[in-house]
C-alpha cells in the first residue's frame, strides 16, 4: 500500500525568478477564472473542460501545454468539491499552481527544483531543513504545487510516495469522542482538555478586534503600525492548534499500536453547517467555527497509515445519549451522564467514547454483531417479559 506524503519546502528564488513566479501564478489564476466563466457550471470533467478552452488558455494567457492542462484539471476538481456542498466556484486567486512530472523535477545533487515558468525552465534553490532532506533523499517525486503563502514567501509542496506497512491484526477498538470542551476523549480514559486552546483563541480574537479598530480609527502612525502587526498574528493561533492536534493524534496512534487496536472516530462531516443554522451569540458562533475537529481526524488518518493502524469513522447519531452498559437512552446534562435503566453514571464524553468503541467493534471485529445487543429477560415459562417502565 502506498501513502502520499506532502512536504512543504521553502524556495529561495532570485529577484528575476520572483517576477516569473508572480507572472506564472497570475496567468494560471486568470486561466482558471476564464475557464470557469466560459464552460457551463454543471461540467466537472477536466477532459471536457480541456477540450473546450485549451487553445484559448494557451493563446490568451501564454501558458505552456502542461500548465494549461493543469489549470483545466484544477477547475474540474474545484467544481466537484463545490458541487458536494451545493455551492458554485466563484473565483481563483493567484496563490498556487499545480505541477506534474513534465514541468517539475527535483534535483538532489544541488537541492533545487526545476519548474516551468512563463519564460521557460528555471532552477530554484530549496531552503529546507534536515526533516525535508531526509524525506527527499533518494526520491524522485512526480508532482508538486507552487504556492505563495500569506507571509509573502514562496513554497513548493512536493508529493512523495512511501510504502506503508501492512495493517496490524486488531484485537481491540479504541473509541475517540471529539468535542470542544474536551478536544478528545478515548474509551481507555485518556482525555485532552480544550480549555487552553479556548483561552488562546479568545485572547487572539480580542487582540485582532483591538488592532482592527486601531487600523481604521487611530492616528496615521497607529493605523500603519496596526496593519503591520495583524499579518504577524494571523498564523500564531493556527500553528498552536496544529501543534496540539499533532500531539493528540500521535499519542492516540501510539496507544492503538501498542495494544493492536483499531481507532473508531465519529464522522462529523457537515456538523458546522448544521450548528450554524441554530440561533447563537457571536462568541459561541466563533468558537464553534474555529473547532478544528477535521484537522485532528486528518492527522489521525495519515499517521495511522504510516504506523499500520486502521482508523474507521462511525455514525455519530445518539452516541452521546446511549448508555454503553445497557444500550438504553439515558440523560446527559452538561458533562454528566445518567442512565435510568441500569443506573450507570459518569463522564458523558467517556460514555460517548465507549459507545463509539462498541460501534467500531460491531463493524470491524469477528463476531462484532454481538457487541450491540440487549439482553432480554424471560419468565419461568421461557417467554419474554415485558420491559419495566
Short mmCIF file of N, CA, C and O in Angstrom, two decimals, residues 266-268 274 314-322 329 355-356 359:
data_model
loop_
_atom_site.label_atom_id
_atom_site.label_comp_id
_atom_site.label_asym_id
_atom_site.label_seq_id
_atom_site.Cartn_x
_atom_site.Cartn_y
_atom_site.Cartn_z
N UNK A 266 -15.88 9.56 15.29
CA UNK A 266 -17.18 9.99 14.78
C UNK A 266 -17.02 10.65 13.42
O UNK A 266 -16.06 11.40 13.19
N UNK A 267 -17.95 10.39 12.54
CA UNK A 267 -17.98 11.07 11.24
C UNK A 267 -18.79 12.36 11.41
O UNK A 267 -20.02 12.35 11.34
N UNK A 268 -18.08 13.47 11.63
CA UNK A 268 -18.74 14.75 11.92
C UNK A 268 -18.87 15.62 10.67
O UNK A 268 -19.01 16.84 10.78
N UNK A 274 -24.70 22.44 10.09
CA UNK A 274 -25.93 22.20 10.85
C UNK A 274 -26.01 23.08 12.09
O UNK A 274 -27.06 23.64 12.40
N UNK A 314 -17.52 6.14 12.31
CA UNK A 314 -18.84 5.58 12.58
C UNK A 314 -19.86 6.71 12.67
O UNK A 314 -19.50 7.86 12.95
N UNK A 315 -21.14 6.43 12.43
CA UNK A 315 -22.17 7.47 12.53
C UNK A 315 -22.25 8.02 13.96
O UNK A 315 -22.23 7.25 14.93
N UNK A 316 -22.36 9.33 14.11
CA UNK A 316 -22.36 9.91 15.46
C UNK A 316 -23.72 9.95 16.13
O UNK A 316 -23.81 10.35 17.29
N UNK A 317 -24.78 9.51 15.43
CA UNK A 317 -26.14 9.64 15.97
C UNK A 317 -26.29 8.87 17.28
O UNK A 317 -25.99 7.67 17.35
N UNK A 318 -26.73 9.56 18.31
CA UNK A 318 -27.07 9.00 19.63
C UNK A 318 -25.88 8.42 20.39
O UNK A 318 -26.07 7.77 21.42
N UNK A 319 -24.66 8.64 19.93
CA UNK A 319 -23.52 8.11 20.68
C UNK A 319 -23.36 8.79 22.03
O UNK A 319 -22.87 8.17 22.98
N UNK A 320 -23.76 10.06 22.13
CA UNK A 320 -23.63 10.76 23.41
C UNK A 320 -24.85 10.59 24.31
O UNK A 320 -24.83 11.03 25.45
N UNK A 321 -25.91 9.95 23.79
CA UNK A 321 -27.14 9.78 24.56
C UNK A 321 -27.39 8.33 24.96
O UNK A 321 -28.30 8.05 25.73
N UNK A 322 -26.62 7.40 24.40
CA UNK A 322 -26.83 5.97 24.66
C UNK A 322 -25.86 5.48 25.73
O UNK A 322 -24.66 5.78 25.68
N UNK A 329 -31.26 4.64 26.06
CA UNK A 329 -31.10 6.09 26.03
C UNK A 329 -31.13 6.63 27.45
O UNK A 329 -32.07 6.34 28.22
N UNK A 355 -19.12 4.21 23.68
CA UNK A 355 -20.18 3.85 22.73
C UNK A 355 -19.62 3.81 21.31
O UNK A 355 -19.97 2.93 20.51
N UNK A 356 -18.74 4.75 20.98
CA UNK A 356 -18.08 4.74 19.67
C UNK A 356 -17.22 3.49 19.51
O UNK A 356 -17.15 2.88 18.44
N UNK A 359 -19.48 0.63 18.62
CA UNK A 359 -19.86 0.70 17.21
C UNK A 359 -18.72 0.23 16.31
O UNK A 359 -18.93 -0.46 15.32
#
